Amino acid sequence: EMLTRDWSSDVCSSDLETDAAYDLVLSHAYPSWLYTVDQGATTFWERWNSYTKDAGFGPATMNSFNHYAYGAVSKWIYNTVAGINADPASPGFQHVVLAPRIDDDGRVMWAKGVFDSPYGVIGSRWSVDDDGALTYRVEVPANASATVKFPGLGDGDTVYEGEVVASAAEGVTLVGIEGGVATLEVGSGSYVFTVGAAPVVSLAVDPAHVRQGESVTVSGGGFVPGAVVTLTAHSDPVVIADVTVDEAGANADRKSVV
């Protein structure tokens, strides 16, 4: 029983069953962590029912009230809820992975974690507002860096750092967005990441130079990586094509006009 407490939450989260892990941790039914809290626990016990309000103390032969660390769920809270994780390729926390898993059922609306690493304090704090929008505050100490995973993006969304699209923010590199999760690389400093609509760049094409069913290549400068570029041909805006932008913002890919 004791050996499964710590690993059960990790297995659920590693298999992307985050809801199941939250269910396990937030349950008040016997056996559960919050069941012991409801019985008055302020430490991690050896037994789920080391003490109950109805029956009192359990057998004294196996009834530790301050049991060993494998019985603690604190590791899962740090790694999964707060999202603070060591990078195995960078021992000593010179590079850290900040990847919180949000409770989709809305039972946990915020979390805050700090870790005093050899390089300084690593901070991770997220909150979800009543509309479900995520704000993620990150603190990376001097001479360190982090990979940040920002979840919860919908179609047409991107990540902002402060008031700036994250891909254009100082000290931030947007690696990509996949499955609603944005991956960013950041240097030392404090950051506030939020979700917002991706900026839209509109381009008009002279229909005299484009025939239906053909392709057109658009090039130029000033495109923001991660932006949605709309391409309209003909006098009526009947054609809209999503155009990818390279990281230099230098060109847009070829798209068919339909």
GROMACS .gro file of C-alpha atoms in nm:
model
  258
    1GLU     CA    1   0.000   0.000   0.000
    2MET     CA    2   0.265   0.251   0.106
    3LEU     CA    3   0.485   0.190  -0.197
    4THR     CA    4   0.199   0.263  -0.436
    5ARG     CA    5   0.099   0.600  -0.290
    6ASP     CA    6   0.376   0.802  -0.448
    7TRP     CA    7   0.387   0.620  -0.782
    8SER     CA    8   0.012   0.596  -0.851
    9SER     CA    9  -0.025   0.972  -0.906
   10ASP     CA   10   0.287   0.984  -1.123
   11VAL     CA   11   0.168   0.695  -1.341
   12CYS     CA   12  -0.169   0.860  -1.399
   13SER     CA   13  -0.002   1.188  -1.498
   14SER     CA   14   0.269   1.030  -1.714
   15ASP     CA   15  -0.001   0.848  -1.910
   16LEU     CA   16  -0.179   1.182  -1.958
   17GLU     CA   17  -0.461   1.071  -1.723
   18THR     CA   18  -0.423   1.391  -1.527
   19ASP     CA   19  -0.792   1.398  -1.433
   20ALA     CA   20  -0.755   1.056  -1.271
   21ALA     CA   21  -0.453   1.175  -1.074
   22TYR     CA   22  -0.643   1.481  -0.951
   23ASP     CA   23  -0.939   1.256  -0.862
   24LEU     CA   24  -0.707   1.038  -0.656
   25VAL     CA   25  -0.545   1.325  -0.471
   26LEU     CA   26  -0.864   1.524  -0.409
   27SER     CA   27  -1.082   1.234  -0.294
   28HIS     CA   28  -1.225   1.243   0.058
   29ALA     CA   29  -1.340   0.881   0.049
   30TYR     CA   30  -1.154   0.608   0.239
   31PRO     CA   31  -0.875   0.538   0.154
   32SER     CA   32  -0.738   0.878   0.052
   33TRP     CA   33  -0.509   1.158   0.165
   34LEU     CA   34  -0.797   1.395   0.236
   35TYR     CA   35  -0.975   1.124   0.432
   36THR     CA   36  -0.688   1.137   0.679
   37VAL     CA   37  -0.702   1.517   0.679
   38ASP     CA   38  -1.074   1.495   0.761
   39GLN     CA   39  -0.977   1.277   1.059
   40GLY     CA   40  -0.738   1.549   1.181
   41ALA     CA   41  -0.410   1.457   1.009
   42THR     CA   42  -0.139   1.721   0.975
   43THR     CA   43   0.131   1.472   0.871
   44PHE     CA   44   0.151   1.166   0.646
   45TRP     CA   45   0.042   0.854   0.833
   46GLU     CA   46   0.146   0.492   0.799
   47ARG     CA   47  -0.216   0.383   0.761
   48TRP     CA   48  -0.513   0.552   0.597
   49ASN     CA   49  -0.702   0.495   0.923
   50SER     CA   50  -0.426   0.543   1.180
   51TYR     CA   51  -0.686   0.747   1.362
   52THR     CA   52  -1.055   0.797   1.292
   53LYS     CA   53  -1.305   1.014   1.474
   54ASP     CA   54  -1.536   0.716   1.510
   55ALA     CA   55  -1.291   0.445   1.626
   56GLY     CA   56  -0.998   0.642   1.765
   57PHE     CA   57  -0.638   0.518   1.734
   58GLY     CA   58  -0.542   0.213   1.530
   59PRO     CA   59  -0.316  -0.072   1.652
   60ALA     CA   60  -0.002   0.069   1.816
   61THR     CA   61   0.216  -0.201   1.657
   62MET     CA   62   0.188  -0.040   1.312
   63ASN     CA   63   0.067   0.313   1.346
   64SER     CA   64   0.332   0.573   1.265
   65PHE     CA   65   0.199   0.928   1.242
   66ASN     CA   66   0.501   1.063   1.057
   67HIS     CA   67   0.587   0.803   0.798
   68TYR     CA   68   0.855   0.793   0.531
   69ALA     CA   69   0.872   1.001   0.215
   70TYR     CA   70   0.739   0.737  -0.025
   71GLY     CA   71   0.403   0.794   0.137
   72ALA     CA   72   0.404   1.164   0.052
   73VAL     CA   73   0.219   1.312  -0.242
   74SER     CA   74   0.430   1.627  -0.220
   75LYS     CA   75   0.656   1.517  -0.507
   76TRP     CA   76   0.357   1.489  -0.742
   77ILE     CA   77   0.230   1.831  -0.634
   78TYR     CA   78   0.568   1.989  -0.711
   79ASN     CA   79   0.624   1.806  -1.040
   80THR     CA   80   0.273   1.795  -1.185
   81VAL     CA   81   0.055   2.059  -1.021
   82ALA     CA   82   0.323   2.327  -0.981
   83GLY     CA   83   0.509   2.179  -1.279
   84ILE     CA   84   0.866   2.217  -1.149
   85ASN     CA   85   1.083   1.940  -1.294
   86ALA     CA   86   1.455   1.876  -1.317
   87ASP     CA   87   1.603   1.827  -1.662
   88PRO     CA   88   1.798   1.497  -1.658
   89ALA     CA   89   2.028   1.637  -1.928
   90SER     CA   90   2.120   1.932  -1.706
   91PRO     CA   91   2.195   1.817  -1.349
   92GLY     CA   92   2.182   2.074  -1.074
   93PHE     CA   93   1.883   2.266  -1.213
   94GLN     CA   94   2.084   2.486  -1.448
   95HIS     CA   95   1.807   2.403  -1.692
   96VAL     CA   96   1.460   2.322  -1.560
   97VAL     CA   97   1.135   2.207  -1.719
   98LEU     CA   98   0.826   2.399  -1.608
   99ALA     CA   99   0.522   2.201  -1.719
  100PRO     CA  100   0.214   2.227  -1.496
  101ARG     CA  101  -0.087   2.003  -1.556
  102ILE     CA  102  -0.411   2.194  -1.504
  103ASP     CA  103  -0.719   2.041  -1.341
  104ASP     CA  104  -0.969   2.045  -1.628
  105ASP     CA  105  -1.259   1.995  -1.387
  106GLY     CA  106  -1.193   2.329  -1.219
  107ARG     CA  107  -1.152   2.197  -0.865
  108VAL     CA  108  -0.802   2.348  -0.841
  109MET     CA  109  -0.803   2.700  -0.983
  110TRP     CA  110  -0.449   2.803  -0.890
  111ALA     CA  111  -0.119   2.665  -0.770
  112LYS     CA  112   0.213   2.811  -0.662
  113GLY     CA  113   0.545   2.636  -0.612
  114VAL     CA  114   0.900   2.750  -0.545
  115PHE     CA  115   1.221   2.551  -0.535
  116ASP     CA  116   1.549   2.683  -0.392
  117SER     CA  117   1.795   2.545  -0.648
  118PRO     CA  118   2.175   2.587  -0.645
  119TYR     CA  119   2.124   2.874  -0.893
  120GLY     CA  120   1.852   3.047  -0.694
  121VAL     CA  121   1.476   3.035  -0.655
  122ILE     CA  122   1.273   2.871  -0.933
  123GLY     CA  123   0.913   2.991  -0.925
  124SER     CA  124   0.602   2.852  -1.091
  125ARG     CA  125   0.257   2.999  -1.032
  126TRP     CA  126  -0.056   2.954  -1.240
  127SER     CA  127  -0.418   3.057  -1.208
  128VAL     CA  128  -0.733   3.005  -1.412
  129ASP     CA  129  -1.002   3.273  -1.423
  130ASP     CA  130  -1.377   3.216  -1.433
  131ASP     CA  131  -1.366   3.199  -1.813
  132GLY     CA  132  -1.103   2.926  -1.807
  133ALA     CA  133  -0.818   3.150  -1.928
  134LEU     CA  134  -0.476   3.056  -1.790
  135THR     CA  135  -0.215   3.294  -1.653
  136TYR     CA  136   0.127   3.142  -1.585
  137ARG     CA  137   0.399   3.327  -1.391
  138VAL     CA  138   0.751   3.191  -1.415
  139GLU     CA  139   1.071   3.286  -1.233
  140VAL     CA  140   1.408   3.156  -1.356
  141PRO     CA  141   1.722   3.240  -1.156
  142ALA     CA  142   2.038   3.399  -1.295
  143ASN     CA  143   2.266   3.178  -1.507
  144ALA     CA  144   1.981   2.928  -1.556
  145SER     CA  145   1.723   2.861  -1.826
  146ALA     CA  146   1.394   2.677  -1.862
  147THR     CA  147   1.167   2.496  -2.101
  148VAL     CA  148   0.811   2.615  -2.039
  149LYS     CA  149   0.503   2.417  -2.137
  150PHE     CA  150   0.192   2.635  -2.160
  151PRO     CA  151  -0.129   2.429  -2.196
  152GLY     CA  152  -0.486   2.509  -2.289
  153LEU     CA  153  -0.450   2.676  -2.629
  154GLY     CA  154  -0.744   2.660  -2.868
  155ASP     CA  155  -0.760   2.709  -3.242
  156GLY     CA  156  -0.632   3.053  -3.336
  157ASP     CA  157  -0.474   3.107  -2.993
  158THR     CA  158  -0.113   3.185  -2.913
  159VAL     CA  159   0.089   3.277  -2.604
  160TYR     CA  160   0.165   3.630  -2.490
  161GLU     CA  161   0.437   3.741  -2.251
  162GLY     CA  162   0.302   4.054  -2.090
  163GLU     CA  163   0.149   4.256  -2.373
  164VAL     CA  164   0.373   4.108  -2.643
  165VAL     CA  165   0.332   3.792  -2.849
  166ALA     CA  166   0.566   3.546  -2.676
  167SER     CA  167   0.758   3.475  -2.996
  168ALA     CA  168   0.858   3.843  -3.009
  169ALA     CA  169   0.926   3.886  -2.635
  170GLU     CA  170   1.279   3.942  -2.505
  171GLY     CA  171   1.439   3.630  -2.365
  172VAL     CA  172   1.165   3.402  -2.504
  173THR     CA  173   1.174   3.157  -2.794
  174LEU     CA  174   0.853   2.995  -2.912
  175VAL     CA  175   0.956   2.644  -3.014
  176GLY     CA  176   0.611   2.543  -3.136
  177ILE     CA  177   0.248   2.468  -3.052
  178GLU     CA  178   0.121   2.112  -3.063
  179GLY     CA  179  -0.190   1.956  -2.916
  180GLY     CA  180  -0.292   2.283  -2.752
  181VAL     CA  181   0.039   2.309  -2.563
  182ALA     CA  182   0.295   2.578  -2.644
  183THR     CA  183   0.662   2.498  -2.584
  184LEU     CA  184   0.886   2.794  -2.504
  185GLU     CA  185   1.251   2.835  -2.411
  186VAL     CA  186   1.331   3.117  -2.168
  187GLY     CA  187   1.641   3.259  -2.005
  188SER     CA  188   1.676   3.392  -1.654
  189GLY     CA  189   1.414   3.642  -1.546
  190SER     CA  190   1.048   3.677  -1.452
  191TYR     CA  191   0.774   3.614  -1.708
  192VAL     CA  192   0.395   3.635  -1.719
  193PHE     CA  193   0.241   3.417  -1.988
  194THR     CA  194  -0.122   3.442  -2.096
  195VAL     CA  195  -0.333   3.309  -2.380
  196GLY     CA  196  -0.474   3.533  -2.652
  197ALA     CA  197  -0.578   3.542  -3.012
  198ALA     CA  198  -0.295   3.504  -3.257
  199PRO     CA  199  -0.225   3.827  -3.450
  200VAL     CA  200  -0.363   3.831  -3.802
  201VAL     CA  201  -0.181   3.965  -4.105
  202SER     CA  202  -0.406   4.038  -4.403
  203LEU     CA  203  -0.274   4.038  -4.757
  204ALA     CA  204  -0.459   4.142  -5.073
  205VAL     CA  205  -0.365   3.992  -5.408
  206ASP     CA  206  -0.441   4.145  -5.747
  207PRO     CA  207  -0.683   3.893  -5.903
  208ALA     CA  208  -0.545   3.975  -6.246
  209HIS     CA  209  -0.229   3.787  -6.149
  210VAL     CA  210  -0.391   3.486  -5.981
  211ARG     CA  211  -0.617   3.230  -6.140
  212GLN     CA  212  -0.847   3.004  -5.944
  213GLY     CA  213  -0.683   2.675  -5.848
  214GLU     CA  214  -0.328   2.806  -5.884
  215SER     CA  215  -0.076   2.880  -5.611
  216VAL     CA  216   0.082   3.202  -5.500
  217THR     CA  217   0.398   3.270  -5.300
  218VAL     CA  218   0.399   3.569  -5.066
  219SER     CA  219   0.724   3.706  -4.929
  220GLY     CA  220   0.817   4.004  -4.721
  221GLY     CA  221   0.922   4.115  -4.377
  222GLY     CA  222   0.754   4.191  -4.049
  223PHE     CA  223   0.564   3.866  -4.009
  224VAL     CA  224   0.538   3.753  -3.647
  225PRO     CA  225   0.617   3.384  -3.591
  226GLY     CA  226   0.299   3.204  -3.494
  227ALA     CA  227   0.075   3.461  -3.661
  228VAL     CA  228  -0.220   3.359  -3.876
  229VAL     CA  229  -0.184   3.514  -4.220
  230THR     CA  230  -0.499   3.552  -4.430
  231LEU     CA  231  -0.471   3.573  -4.807
  232THR     CA  232  -0.760   3.719  -5.003
  233ALA     CA  233  -0.791   3.704  -5.381
  234HIS     CA  234  -1.061   3.860  -5.602
  235SER     CA  235  -1.251   4.172  -5.516
  236ASP     CA  236  -1.472   3.985  -5.271
  237PRO     CA  237  -1.295   3.826  -4.973
  238VAL     CA  238  -1.391   3.471  -5.063
  239VAL     CA  239  -1.047   3.318  -5.020
  240ILE     CA  240  -0.880   3.275  -4.683
  241ALA     CA  241  -0.567   3.064  -4.647
  242ASP     CA  242  -0.362   3.003  -4.333
  243VAL     CA  243   0.001   3.072  -4.414
  244THR     CA  244   0.287   2.965  -4.192
  245VAL     CA  245   0.565   3.208  -4.110
  246ASP     CA  246   0.925   3.112  -4.053
  247GLU     CA  247   1.102   3.214  -3.729
  248ALA     CA  248   1.274   3.503  -3.898
  249GLY     CA  249   0.937   3.638  -4.007
  250ALA     CA  250   1.077   3.662  -4.357
  251ASN     CA  251   0.831   3.478  -4.574
  252ALA     CA  252   0.506   3.294  -4.599
  253ASP     CA  253   0.464   2.950  -4.745
  254ARG     CA  254   0.299   2.877  -5.077
  255LYS     CA  255  -0.075   2.820  -5.052
  256SER     CA  256  -0.339   2.730  -5.308
  257VAL     CA  257  -0.605   2.981  -5.403
  258VAL     CA  258  -0.946   2.817  -5.418
   0.00000   0.00000   0.00000
